[in-house]
């Protein structure tokens, strides 16, 4: 069973995406600024104002959905790592492919990493799920 990068979670890119986007507080500040500087003789149309509030609500729901999906991805990665505990795996290292048994699962910043014992008795540590190429029995 090829599990490839199913369990890989790149927390750095997630953090970069979060800092590069406009959050709900920024949008509320824009709306308040717009209300403060509107022309009193031509105020914002009620329909337009309601539309903007609906967009804020939609944005918050999308943000919460994204957080929930990220949590599910981490849970699935943990389940995959636990599922291959004591099984033989093929791992792609920097220089070659190694066969070995998964002897432990640890978590590094919330992401699972494996410790693998090769057939010649060496230990490969901190192997992310993305390096696992195949799983045997």
PDB file of C-alpha atoms in Angstrom:
ATOM      1  CA  UNK A   1       0.000   0.000   0.000  1.00  0.00           C
ATOM      2  CA  UNK A   2       1.596   3.249  -1.099  1.00  0.00           C
ATOM      3  CA  UNK A   3       0.896   5.972   1.457  1.00  0.00           C
ATOM      4  CA  UNK A   4       3.220   8.556  -0.098  1.00  0.00           C
ATOM      5  CA  UNK A   5       2.480  12.024   1.192  1.00  0.00           C
ATOM      6  CA  UNK A   6      -0.992  11.365   2.540  1.00  0.00           C
ATOM      7  CA  UNK A   7       0.060  12.118   6.095  1.00  0.00           C
ATOM      8  CA  UNK A   8       2.449  14.962   5.359  1.00  0.00           C
ATOM      9  CA  UNK A   9       1.469  18.242   6.945  1.00  0.00           C
ATOM     10  CA  UNK A  10       3.602  21.223   6.200  1.00  0.00           C
ATOM     11  CA  UNK A  11       3.024  23.539   9.133  1.00  0.00           C
ATOM     12  CA  UNK A  12       5.347  26.200   7.713  1.00  0.00           C
ATOM     13  CA  UNK A  13       3.258  26.754   4.600  1.00  0.00           C
ATOM     14  CA  UNK A  14       0.086  26.782   6.726  1.00  0.00           C
ATOM     15  CA  UNK A  15       1.571  29.493   8.947  1.00  0.00           C
ATOM     16  CA  UNK A  16       2.673  31.493   5.912  1.00  0.00           C
ATOM     17  CA  UNK A  17      -0.820  31.287   4.426  1.00  0.00           C
ATOM     18  CA  UNK A  18      -2.385  32.498   7.663  1.00  0.00           C
ATOM     19  CA  UNK A  19      -0.077  35.512   7.936  1.00  0.00           C
ATOM     20  CA  UNK A  20      -0.502  36.418   4.268  1.00  0.00           C
ATOM     21  CA  UNK A  21      -4.314  36.627   4.429  1.00  0.00           C
ATOM     22  CA  UNK A  22      -6.668  39.272   5.739  1.00  0.00           C
ATOM     23  CA  UNK A  23      -8.403  38.155   8.922  1.00  0.00           C
ATOM     24  CA  UNK A  24     -11.891  38.967  10.156  1.00  0.00           C
ATOM     25  CA  UNK A  25     -10.696  41.751  12.455  1.00  0.00           C
ATOM     26  CA  UNK A  26      -9.038  43.500   9.485  1.00  0.00           C
ATOM     27  CA  UNK A  27     -12.290  43.316   7.535  1.00  0.00           C
ATOM     28  CA  UNK A  28     -14.287  44.725  10.449  1.00  0.00           C
ATOM     29  CA  UNK A  29     -11.801  47.598  10.690  1.00  0.00           C
ATOM     30  CA  UNK A  30     -12.281  48.304   6.984  1.00  0.00           C
ATOM     31  CA  UNK A  31     -16.061  48.278   7.422  1.00  0.00           C
ATOM     32  CA  UNK A  32     -15.889  50.606  10.435  1.00  0.00           C
ATOM     33  CA  UNK A  33     -13.598  52.980   8.581  1.00  0.00           C
ATOM     34  CA  UNK A  34     -16.003  52.949   5.661  1.00  0.00           C
ATOM     35  CA  UNK A  35     -18.894  53.793   8.021  1.00  0.00           C
ATOM     36  CA  UNK A  36     -16.935  56.547   9.774  1.00  0.00           C
ATOM     37  CA  UNK A  37     -16.012  58.312   6.551  1.00  0.00           C
ATOM     38  CA  UNK A  38     -19.229  57.845   4.611  1.00  0.00           C
ATOM     39  CA  UNK A  39     -21.016  60.849   3.210  1.00  0.00           C
ATOM     40  CA  UNK A  40     -23.902  61.635   5.604  1.00  0.00           C
ATOM     41  CA  UNK A  41     -25.994  62.800   2.651  1.00  0.00           C
ATOM     42  CA  UNK A  42     -25.422  59.492   0.816  1.00  0.00           C
ATOM     43  CA  UNK A  43     -25.042  56.751   3.435  1.00  0.00           C
ATOM     44  CA  UNK A  44     -24.257  53.137   2.608  1.00  0.00           C
ATOM     45  CA  UNK A  45     -27.147  51.291   1.057  1.00  0.00           C
ATOM     46  CA  UNK A  46     -28.717  48.813   3.525  1.00  0.00           C
ATOM     47  CA  UNK A  47     -28.545  45.972   1.009  1.00  0.00           C
ATOM     48  CA  UNK A  48     -24.840  46.616   0.422  1.00  0.00           C
ATOM     49  CA  UNK A  49     -24.206  46.741   4.171  1.00  0.00           C
ATOM     50  CA  UNK A  50     -26.056  43.432   4.722  1.00  0.00           C
ATOM     51  CA  UNK A  51     -24.095  41.933   1.834  1.00  0.00           C
ATOM     52  CA  UNK A  52     -20.811  42.934   3.453  1.00  0.00           C
ATOM     53  CA  UNK A  53     -21.876  41.447   6.796  1.00  0.00           C
ATOM     54  CA  UNK A  54     -22.817  38.207   5.016  1.00  0.00           C
ATOM     55  CA  UNK A  55     -19.349  38.152   3.458  1.00  0.00           C
ATOM     56  CA  UNK A  56     -17.779  38.518   6.917  1.00  0.00           C
ATOM     57  CA  UNK A  57     -19.867  35.616   8.181  1.00  0.00           C
ATOM     58  CA  UNK A  58     -18.880  33.528   5.180  1.00  0.00           C
ATOM     59  CA  UNK A  59     -15.215  34.360   5.740  1.00  0.00           C
ATOM     60  CA  UNK A  60     -15.389  33.287   9.393  1.00  0.00           C
ATOM     61  CA  UNK A  61     -17.081  30.003   8.456  1.00  0.00           C
ATOM     62  CA  UNK A  62     -14.427  29.321   5.821  1.00  0.00           C
ATOM     63  CA  UNK A  63     -11.678  30.035   8.375  1.00  0.00           C
ATOM     64  CA  UNK A  64     -13.239  27.644  10.884  1.00  0.00           C
ATOM     65  CA  UNK A  65     -13.655  24.989   8.202  1.00  0.00           C
ATOM     66  CA  UNK A  66      -9.986  25.357   7.271  1.00  0.00           C
ATOM     67  CA  UNK A  67      -8.932  24.936  10.915  1.00  0.00           C
ATOM     68  CA  UNK A  68     -11.107  21.832  11.236  1.00  0.00           C
ATOM     69  CA  UNK A  69      -9.669  20.326   8.055  1.00  0.00           C
ATOM     70  CA  UNK A  70      -6.118  20.950   9.281  1.00  0.00           C
ATOM     71  CA  UNK A  71      -6.990  19.177  12.543  1.00  0.00           C
ATOM     72  CA  UNK A  72      -8.452  16.235  10.621  1.00  0.00           C
ATOM     73  CA  UNK A  73      -5.319  15.985   8.480  1.00  0.00           C
ATOM     74  CA  UNK A  74      -3.156  15.790  11.608  1.00  0.00           C
ATOM     75  CA  UNK A  75      -5.440  13.138  13.131  1.00  0.00           C
ATOM     76  CA  UNK A  76      -5.343  11.101   9.920  1.00  0.00           C
ATOM     77  CA  UNK A  77      -1.547  11.323   9.810  1.00  0.00           C
ATOM     78  CA  UNK A  78      -1.397  10.066  13.400  1.00  0.00           C
ATOM     79  CA  UNK A  79      -3.766   7.211  12.547  1.00  0.00           C
ATOM     80  CA  UNK A  80      -1.645   6.231   9.556  1.00  0.00           C
ATOM     81  CA  UNK A  81       1.529   6.271  11.639  1.00  0.00           C
ATOM     82  CA  UNK A  82      -0.010   4.156  14.384  1.00  0.00           C
ATOM     83  CA  UNK A  83      -1.432   1.806  11.757  1.00  0.00           C
ATOM     84  CA  UNK A  84       2.028   0.941  10.419  1.00  0.00           C
ATOM     85  CA  UNK A  85       3.581   0.382  13.841  1.00  0.00           C
ATOM     86  CA  UNK A  86       5.394  -3.017  13.877  1.00  0.00           C
ATOM     87  CA  UNK A  87       5.064  -3.345  10.109  1.00  0.00           C
ATOM     88  CA  UNK A  88       7.780  -3.488   7.473  1.00  0.00           C
ATOM     89  CA  UNK A  89       8.101  -0.337   5.397  1.00  0.00           C
ATOM     90  CA  UNK A  90      10.181   0.904   2.508  1.00  0.00           C
ATOM     91  CA  UNK A  91      11.545   4.368   3.168  1.00  0.00           C
ATOM     92  CA  UNK A  92      13.147   6.777   0.727  1.00  0.00           C
ATOM     93  CA  UNK A  93      16.197   8.342   2.399  1.00  0.00           C
ATOM     94  CA  UNK A  94      18.435  11.034   0.943  1.00  0.00           C
ATOM     95  CA  UNK A  95      20.785   8.465  -0.584  1.00  0.00           C
ATOM     96  CA  UNK A  96      18.787   5.241  -1.030  1.00  0.00           C
ATOM     97  CA  UNK A  97      15.719   3.222  -0.195  1.00  0.00           C
ATOM     98  CA  UNK A  98      15.722   1.313   3.073  1.00  0.00           C
ATOM     99  CA  UNK A  99      13.589  -1.567   4.329  1.00  0.00           C
ATOM    100  CA  UNK A 100      12.852  -1.911   8.009  1.00  0.00           C
ATOM    101  CA  UNK A 101      10.313  -2.378  10.759  1.00  0.00           C
ATOM    102  CA  UNK A 102       8.561   0.575  12.370  1.00  0.00           C
ATOM    103  CA  UNK A 103       9.395   0.278  16.068  1.00  0.00           C
ATOM    104  CA  UNK A 104       8.032   3.567  17.410  1.00  0.00           C
ATOM    105  CA  UNK A 105       5.983   6.621  16.545  1.00  0.00           C
ATOM    106  CA  UNK A 106       6.777  10.019  18.039  1.00  0.00           C
ATOM    107  CA  UNK A 107       5.306  13.430  17.372  1.00  0.00           C
ATOM    108  CA  UNK A 108       7.373  16.416  16.296  1.00  0.00           C
ATOM    109  CA  UNK A 109       5.345  19.660  16.356  1.00  0.00           C
ATOM    110  CA  UNK A 110       2.167  17.619  16.101  1.00  0.00           C
ATOM    111  CA  UNK A 111       3.311  15.621  13.074  1.00  0.00           C
ATOM    112  CA  UNK A 112       4.149  11.929  13.424  1.00  0.00           C
ATOM    113  CA  UNK A 113       7.722  10.764  12.855  1.00  0.00           C
ATOM    114  CA  UNK A 114       8.824   7.145  12.779  1.00  0.00           C
ATOM    115  CA  UNK A 115      11.765   5.211  14.159  1.00  0.00           C
ATOM    116  CA  UNK A 116      12.645   2.311  11.879  1.00  0.00           C
ATOM    117  CA  UNK A 117      14.972  -0.602  12.570  1.00  0.00           C
ATOM    118  CA  UNK A 118      16.593  -1.889   9.385  1.00  0.00           C
ATOM    119  CA  UNK A 119      17.434  -5.546   8.785  1.00  0.00           C
ATOM    120  CA  UNK A 120      21.112  -4.874   9.554  1.00  0.00           C
ATOM    121  CA  UNK A 121      20.266  -3.409  12.977  1.00  0.00           C
ATOM    122  CA  UNK A 122      20.562   0.306  12.187  1.00  0.00           C
ATOM    123  CA  UNK A 123      17.964   2.758  13.427  1.00  0.00           C
ATOM    124  CA  UNK A 124      16.493   5.449  11.199  1.00  0.00           C
ATOM    125  CA  UNK A 125      14.955   8.169  13.362  1.00  0.00           C
ATOM    126  CA  UNK A 126      12.618  11.093  12.728  1.00  0.00           C
ATOM    127  CA  UNK A 127      11.304   9.684   9.456  1.00  0.00           C
ATOM    128  CA  UNK A 128       8.157  11.570   8.353  1.00  0.00           C
ATOM    129  CA  UNK A 129       5.275   9.678   6.749  1.00  0.00           C
ATOM    130  CA  UNK A 130       6.001  11.410   3.451  1.00  0.00           C
ATOM    131  CA  UNK A 131       9.184   9.318   3.120  1.00  0.00           C
ATOM    132  CA  UNK A 132       7.334   5.996   3.444  1.00  0.00           C
ATOM    133  CA  UNK A 133       7.046   4.524  -0.055  1.00  0.00           C
ATOM    134  CA  UNK A 134       5.430   1.155   0.680  1.00  0.00           C
ATOM    135  CA  UNK A 135       4.047  -0.791   3.622  1.00  0.00           C
ATOM    136  CA  UNK A 136       4.336  -4.543   3.979  1.00  0.00           C
ATOM    137  CA  UNK A 137       3.167  -6.948   6.624  1.00  0.00           C
TER     138      UNK A 137
END
